[in-house]
Coordinates of C-alpha atoms in Angstrom, one line a residue:
M1168 CA 91.0 104.2 106.3
R1169 CA 91.2 101.1 108.4
L1170 CA 94.2 99.0 109.5
L1171 CA 94.5 95.5 111.0
S1172 CA 97.7 94.8 113.1
L1173 CA 99.2 91.9 115.0
N1174 CA 102.5 92.2 117.0
I1175 CA 103.3 95.6 115.6
N1176 CA 105.5 98.0 117.6
K1177 CA 103.4 100.1 120.0
E1178 CA 105.3 103.3 118.9
V1179 CA 104.2 102.8 115.3
L1180 CA 100.6 102.2 116.3
D1181 CA 100.6 105.2 118.7
Y1182 CA 101.9 107.4 115.9
I1183 CA 99.2 106.1 113.5
I1184 CA 96.4 106.7 116.0
E1185 CA 97.6 110.1 117.2
N1186 CA 97.9 111.3 113.7
E1187 CA 94.5 109.8 112.7
L1188 CA 96.1 108.0 109.8
Y1189 CA 94.0 104.8 110.1
I1190 CA 91.3 103.3 112.4
C1191 CA 93.3 100.6 114.0
D1192 CA 92.1 97.1 115.0
D1193 CA 95.1 95.7 117.0
V1194 CA 94.7 92.0 117.8
S1195 CA 96.8 89.8 120.0
E1196 CA 96.4 86.3 118.4
I1197 CA 97.0 85.1 114.8
D1198 CA 93.5 83.4 114.9
D1199 CA 92.0 86.8 115.6
A1200 CA 93.9 88.3 112.7
I1201 CA 92.6 85.6 110.3
Y1202 CA 89.0 86.1 111.6
H1203 CA 89.1 89.9 111.2
S1204 CA 90.6 89.7 107.7
E1205 CA 87.6 87.4 106.8
V1206 CA 84.8 89.5 108.2
R1207 CA 85.9 93.1 107.8
Y1208 CA 87.3 95.2 105.1
Y1209 CA 90.8 96.7 105.6
N1210 CA 92.9 99.1 103.6
I1211 CA 96.1 97.7 105.0
I1212 CA 97.1 94.7 107.1
L1213 CA 100.3 94.5 109.1
V1214 CA 101.1 91.2 110.7
K1215 CA 104.2 90.0 112.4
H1216 CA 104.3 86.2 112.6
N1217 CA 106.6 83.4 111.5
N1218 CA 104.2 80.7 110.5
T1219 CA 103.6 81.1 106.8
K1220 CA 100.7 78.6 107.0
Y1221 CA 98.7 81.2 109.0
L1222 CA 99.9 84.1 106.8
K1223 CA 98.5 82.3 103.7
Q1224 CA 95.1 82.0 105.4
I1225 CA 95.0 85.8 105.8
L1226 CA 95.7 86.2 102.1
K1227 CA 92.9 83.8 101.3
Y1228 CA 90.4 86.3 102.6
V1229 CA 91.6 89.6 101.2
N1230 CA 91.5 91.2 97.7
P1231 CA 95.1 92.3 97.0
R1232 CA 93.8 95.0 94.6
Q1233 CA 92.0 96.7 97.5
T1234 CA 94.0 95.6 100.6
A1235 CA 97.7 96.1 101.0
V1236 CA 99.2 93.2 103.1
I1237 CA 102.6 93.5 104.7
F1238 CA 104.1 90.6 106.7
L1239 CA 107.0 90.9 109.1
V1240 CA 108.9 87.8 109.9
D1241 CA 112.1 86.9 111.7
E1242 CA 113.3 84.4 109.1
I1243 CA 111.8 83.0 106.0
S1244 CA 113.0 80.9 103.0
K1245 CA 113.1 82.3 99.6
E1246 CA 110.5 79.8 98.4
E1247 CA 108.0 80.8 101.2
E1248 CA 108.6 84.5 100.6
L1249 CA 107.8 84.1 96.9
E1250 CA 104.7 82.1 97.6
L1251 CA 103.4 84.8 99.9
L1252 CA 104.1 87.5 97.3
K1253 CA 102.4 85.4 94.6
K1254 CA 99.3 85.0 96.8
G1255 CA 98.9 88.7 97.2
A1256 CA 101.2 90.1 99.9
I1257 CA 102.6 93.4 98.9
D1258 CA 105.8 93.0 100.9
V1259 CA 107.6 90.6 103.3
L1260 CA 109.9 92.3 105.7
K1261 CA 112.6 90.2 107.4
G1262 CA 114.4 90.7 110.6
S1263 CA 114.3 93.7 112.9
I1264 CA 112.4 96.5 111.0
P1265 CA 113.0 100.1 112.1
N1266 CA 109.8 102.0 112.8
D1267 CA 110.7 104.7 110.2
L1268 CA 111.1 102.1 107.5
L1269 CA 107.8 100.5 108.3
L1270 CA 106.0 103.9 108.2
A1271 CA 107.8 104.7 104.9
K1272 CA 106.5 101.5 103.4
M1273 CA 103.0 102.4 104.5
K1274 CA 103.4 105.9 103.1
S1275 CA 104.5 104.5 99.7
I1276 CA 101.2 102.6 99.6
H1277 CA 98.8 105.3 100.8
R1278 CA 100.8 108.5 100.2
E1279 CA 97.8 110.9 100.4
N1280 CA 96.8 109.3 103.7
F1281 CA 100.0 110.7 105.3
E1282 CA 99.7 114.2 103.8
N1283 CA 97.8 117.0 105.7
Q1284 CA 96.7 118.4 102.4
Y1285 CA 96.7 117.4 98.7
I1286 CA 95.3 118.4 95.4
F1287 CA 92.3 116.7 93.7
K1288 CA 91.2 117.1 90.1
D1289 CA 93.9 119.7 89.7
K1290 CA 91.8 122.5 91.3
Y1291 CA 90.6 121.3 94.7
L1292 CA 92.7 121.4 97.8
I1293 CA 91.8 118.9 100.5
N1294 CA 92.9 120.0 103.9
K1295 CA 92.7 117.3 106.6
E1296 CA 93.5 119.6 109.5
E1297 CA 90.7 122.0 108.6
R1298 CA 88.5 119.2 107.3
S1299 CA 87.9 121.4 104.3
I1300 CA 87.9 121.4 100.5
S1301 CA 88.6 124.6 98.6
D1302 CA 89.0 125.5 94.9
N1303 CA 91.2 127.8 92.9
K1304 CA 88.6 130.5 93.0
N1305 CA 88.9 130.7 96.8
N1306 CA 85.6 129.0 97.4
K1307 CA 85.8 126.9 100.6
L1308 CA 83.7 124.2 102.2
V1309 CA 84.3 123.0 105.7
I1310 CA 82.8 119.5 106.3
N1311 CA 82.7 118.3 109.9
G1312 CA 82.3 114.7 111.2
K1313 CA 81.8 111.6 109.1
P1314 CA 80.8 113.4 105.9
F1315 CA 84.4 114.6 105.5
S1316 CA 85.8 111.1 106.2
I1317 CA 83.5 109.7 103.6
L1318 CA 84.4 112.3 101.0
E1319 CA 88.1 111.9 101.7
Y1320 CA 87.9 108.1 101.5
L1321 CA 86.1 108.3 98.1
I1322 CA 88.7 110.7 96.8
K1323 CA 91.6 108.5 97.9
N1324 CA 90.0 105.6 96.2
R1325 CA 88.9 107.5 93.0
H1326 CA 90.8 105.0 90.9
R1327 CA 88.3 102.2 91.8
S1328 CA 85.0 101.6 89.9
A1329 CA 82.8 101.9 93.0
I1330 CA 82.9 101.9 96.8
S1331 CA 80.1 100.0 98.5
K1332 CA 78.1 101.3 101.5
E1333 CA 79.3 98.2 103.4
E1334 CA 82.9 99.1 102.8
L1335 CA 82.4 102.7 103.9
L1336 CA 80.7 101.4 107.1
D1337 CA 83.5 98.8 107.7
V1338 CA 86.3 101.2 107.2
L1339 CA 85.1 104.5 108.7
W1340 CA 83.0 103.4 111.7
D1341 CA 84.4 101.9 114.9
D1342 CA 81.5 99.5 115.4
P1343 CA 79.8 99.3 112.0
E1344 CA 77.5 96.4 113.1
W1345 CA 75.7 98.9 115.4
V1346 CA 75.2 101.6 112.8
V1347 CA 71.9 102.3 111.1
R1348 CA 72.3 101.1 107.5
N1349 CA 71.0 104.3 105.8
V1350 CA 73.6 106.5 107.6
V1351 CA 75.9 106.4 104.5
E1352 CA 73.1 107.7 102.3
V1353 CA 72.4 110.5 104.7
N1354 CA 76.0 111.6 104.9
I1355 CA 76.4 111.4 101.1
N1356 CA 73.4 113.7 100.7
I1357 CA 75.1 116.2 103.1
I1358 CA 78.3 116.1 101.1
R1359 CA 76.5 116.6 97.8
K1360 CA 74.5 119.5 99.1
G1361 CA 77.6 121.2 100.4
I1362 CA 79.5 120.7 97.2
Q1363 CA 76.7 121.8 95.0
N1364 CA 76.1 125.0 97.1
T1365 CA 79.8 125.9 97.3
F1366 CA 81.2 124.8 93.9
E1367 CA 78.1 124.3 91.8
E1368 CA 79.3 120.8 91.0
N1369 CA 78.7 117.2 92.0
F1370 CA 81.5 114.7 91.7
I1371 CA 80.0 111.8 93.6
N1372 CA 78.3 109.4 91.3
T1373 CA 75.9 106.7 92.5
V1374 CA 76.6 103.3 90.8
R1375 CA 73.4 101.3 90.9
H1376 CA 73.7 98.3 93.2
R1377 CA 77.4 98.9 93.7
G1378 CA 77.9 102.1 95.7
Y1379 CA 79.6 105.4 95.0
Q1380 CA 82.3 106.7 92.7
I1381 CA 84.2 110.0 92.4
V1382 CA 83.9 111.3 88.8

């Protein structure tokens, strides 16, 4: 999962990074935030800025069905707030926002991302600390490195019709522009082989010309 931030409290970012909740791109200027929102995919965008003209530019480049955008402002009129919400912001937080409230807002959006373990398909337990998946028959598969990150990302986005290779690269690699393009396919094959050997099942479907989907 990937996060874009501007002017967000360092304690919040440190907590996110230390707990490996998101890969964080923390920028220092609003122009950089606008640029990043245009060229890279993000699961969540946190921006603290008071000029709604720039905030609307960020919304212009994101798909609100895929990217949760939260704006933090010191003051804003009701009309401006409504306009940002209508254009796709999921929330506009005003005034001094406590760290625990901001983290709670984030957790309400990506609840599974904040849990160390969770159930998938009513019989598989995903354990983030062990980087493992186990079933109700005590079969267990430990998946190290990027294959686990890819599997977990697909599971967390199982409600979507397909996740493209480009999105997986953008979200899960620090510098996707330097990564060999077939690296996603290689990792998907590792995941499929492990799942097939351990559970005799394959729940990653290839959607032609679109990417991958959990089934």
